[in-house]
Amino acid sequence: MANHKSALKRIRANNAKRLRNRYQAKTTRTFIKKLENTTDQTEARELYKTVSSMLDRLAKKNIIHKNKAANNKSRLAKLVNGLAA
């Protein structure tokens, strides 16, 4: 266990950030699954906008790697554009 006051504070802060990051990442994964299961294109386009911004936010905060966000956005864009056909 940490002995310094600053180390104890850092442990508390890291725990709070970890929980926040887990919540945001899990919420994004839920939205991605919802988008993948959508068959209506207009609804899918709206969901894609939301998911895309969520992925960008996660990448900006280094919760996920920027290339992973880009790959997910690309894959989902193909899926949304394929719904019309």
PDB file of C-alpha atoms in Angstrom:
ATOM      1  CA  MET A   1       0.000   0.000   0.000  1.00  0.00           C
ATOM      2  CA  ALA A   2       1.181   3.527  -0.757  1.00  0.00           C
ATOM      3  CA  ASN A   3       2.616   5.561   2.082  1.00  0.00           C
ATOM      4  CA  HIS A   4       2.607   9.062   0.597  1.00  0.00           C
ATOM      5  CA  LYS A   5      -0.418  11.299   0.553  1.00  0.00           C
ATOM      6  CA  SER A   6       0.069  12.135  -3.123  1.00  0.00           C
ATOM      7  CA  ALA A   7       0.309   8.439  -4.026  1.00  0.00           C
ATOM      8  CA  LEU A   8      -2.964   7.722  -2.226  1.00  0.00           C
ATOM      9  CA  LYS A   9      -4.616  10.570  -4.109  1.00  0.00           C
ATOM     10  CA  ARG A  10      -3.204   9.281  -7.402  1.00  0.00           C
ATOM     11  CA  ILE A  11      -4.676   5.815  -6.661  1.00  0.00           C
ATOM     12  CA  ARG A  12      -8.102   7.355  -6.073  1.00  0.00           C
ATOM     13  CA  ALA A  13      -7.870   9.491  -9.218  1.00  0.00           C
ATOM     14  CA  ASN A  14      -6.717   6.570 -11.355  1.00  0.00           C
ATOM     15  CA  ASN A  15      -9.571   4.419 -10.089  1.00  0.00           C
ATOM     16  CA  ALA A  16     -12.120   7.116 -10.923  1.00  0.00           C
ATOM     17  CA  LYS A  17     -10.665   7.549 -14.420  1.00  0.00           C
ATOM     18  CA  ARG A  18     -10.580   3.781 -14.971  1.00  0.00           C
ATOM     19  CA  LEU A  19     -14.275   3.481 -14.122  1.00  0.00           C
ATOM     20  CA  ARG A  20     -15.170   6.420 -16.366  1.00  0.00           C
ATOM     21  CA  ASN A  21     -13.150   4.987 -19.255  1.00  0.00           C
ATOM     22  CA  ARG A  22     -14.729   1.541 -18.847  1.00  0.00           C
ATOM     23  CA  TYR A  23     -18.211   3.090 -18.834  1.00  0.00           C
ATOM     24  CA  GLN A  24     -17.563   5.125 -21.989  1.00  0.00           C
ATOM     25  CA  ALA A  25     -15.973   2.205 -23.834  1.00  0.00           C
ATOM     26  CA  LYS A  26     -18.793  -0.169 -22.889  1.00  0.00           C
ATOM     27  CA  THR A  27     -21.438   2.359 -23.930  1.00  0.00           C
ATOM     28  CA  THR A  28     -19.735   2.747 -27.295  1.00  0.00           C
ATOM     29  CA  ARG A  29     -19.603  -1.030 -27.810  1.00  0.00           C
ATOM     30  CA  THR A  30     -23.332  -1.220 -27.018  1.00  0.00           C
ATOM     31  CA  PHE A  31     -24.091   1.464 -29.612  1.00  0.00           C
ATOM     32  CA  ILE A  32     -21.928  -0.370 -32.175  1.00  0.00           C
ATOM     33  CA  LYS A  33     -23.916  -3.578 -31.611  1.00  0.00           C
ATOM     34  CA  LYS A  34     -27.160  -1.632 -31.923  1.00  0.00           C
ATOM     35  CA  LEU A  35     -25.935  -0.166 -35.223  1.00  0.00           C
ATOM     36  CA  GLU A  36     -24.861  -3.574 -36.536  1.00  0.00           C
ATOM     37  CA  ASN A  37     -28.327  -5.000 -35.818  1.00  0.00           C
ATOM     38  CA  THR A  38     -30.186  -2.126 -37.501  1.00  0.00           C
ATOM     39  CA  THR A  39     -31.869  -2.839 -40.820  1.00  0.00           C
ATOM     40  CA  ASP A  40     -33.407   0.608 -41.464  1.00  0.00           C
ATOM     41  CA  GLN A  41     -30.962   2.844 -43.329  1.00  0.00           C
ATOM     42  CA  THR A  42     -32.198   6.210 -42.026  1.00  0.00           C
ATOM     43  CA  GLU A  43     -31.957   4.986 -38.444  1.00  0.00           C
ATOM     44  CA  ALA A  44     -28.532   3.495 -39.206  1.00  0.00           C
ATOM     45  CA  ARG A  45     -27.253   6.822 -40.557  1.00  0.00           C
ATOM     46  CA  GLU A  46     -28.313   8.624 -37.378  1.00  0.00           C
ATOM     47  CA  LEU A  47     -26.752   5.932 -35.205  1.00  0.00           C
ATOM     48  CA  TYR A  48     -23.570   6.049 -37.287  1.00  0.00           C
ATOM     49  CA  LYS A  49     -23.145   9.770 -36.560  1.00  0.00           C
ATOM     50  CA  THR A  50     -23.443   9.088 -32.845  1.00  0.00           C
ATOM     51  CA  VAL A  51     -21.114   6.084 -32.876  1.00  0.00           C
ATOM     52  CA  SER A  52     -18.574   7.899 -35.006  1.00  0.00           C
ATOM     53  CA  SER A  53     -18.326  10.795 -32.565  1.00  0.00           C
ATOM     54  CA  MET A  54     -18.126   8.381 -29.630  1.00  0.00           C
ATOM     55  CA  LEU A  55     -15.232   6.527 -31.266  1.00  0.00           C
ATOM     56  CA  ASP A  56     -13.461   9.808 -32.009  1.00  0.00           C
ATOM     57  CA  ARG A  57     -13.856  10.864 -28.392  1.00  0.00           C
ATOM     58  CA  LEU A  58     -12.430   7.554 -27.127  1.00  0.00           C
ATOM     59  CA  ALA A  59      -9.465   7.858 -29.486  1.00  0.00           C
ATOM     60  CA  LYS A  60      -8.843  11.464 -28.486  1.00  0.00           C
ATOM     61  CA  LYS A  61      -8.676  10.464 -24.818  1.00  0.00           C
ATOM     62  CA  ASN A  62      -6.431   7.453 -25.623  1.00  0.00           C
ATOM     63  CA  ILE A  63      -8.991   4.991 -24.288  1.00  0.00           C
ATOM     64  CA  ILE A  64      -8.702   3.166 -27.613  1.00  0.00           C
ATOM     65  CA  HIS A  65      -6.018   3.523 -30.277  1.00  0.00           C
ATOM     66  CA  LYS A  66      -6.753   6.023 -33.059  1.00  0.00           C
ATOM     67  CA  ASN A  67      -6.290   3.336 -35.734  1.00  0.00           C
ATOM     68  CA  LYS A  68      -8.828   1.084 -34.006  1.00  0.00           C
ATOM     69  CA  ALA A  69     -11.318   3.953 -34.039  1.00  0.00           C
ATOM     70  CA  ALA A  70     -10.628   4.560 -37.731  1.00  0.00           C
ATOM     71  CA  ASN A  71     -10.990   0.860 -38.567  1.00  0.00           C
ATOM     72  CA  ASN A  72     -14.289   0.621 -36.681  1.00  0.00           C
ATOM     73  CA  LYS A  73     -15.649   3.754 -38.369  1.00  0.00           C
ATOM     74  CA  SER A  74     -14.659   2.453 -41.790  1.00  0.00           C
ATOM     75  CA  ARG A  75     -16.236  -0.945 -41.201  1.00  0.00           C
ATOM     76  CA  LEU A  76     -19.453   0.583 -39.888  1.00  0.00           C
ATOM     77  CA  ALA A  77     -19.638   3.086 -42.769  1.00  0.00           C
ATOM     78  CA  LYS A  78     -19.447   0.192 -45.236  1.00  0.00           C
ATOM     79  CA  LEU A  79     -22.198  -1.576 -43.327  1.00  0.00           C
ATOM     80  CA  VAL A  80     -24.457   1.504 -43.327  1.00  0.00           C
ATOM     81  CA  ASN A  81     -23.859   2.191 -47.036  1.00  0.00           C
ATOM     82  CA  GLY A  82     -24.576  -1.436 -47.854  1.00  0.00           C
ATOM     83  CA  LEU A  83     -28.035  -1.268 -46.321  1.00  0.00           C
ATOM     84  CA  ALA A  84     -29.392   0.666 -49.325  1.00  0.00           C
ATOM     85  CA  ALA A  85     -28.515  -2.109 -51.767  1.00  0.00           C
TER      86      ALA A  85
END
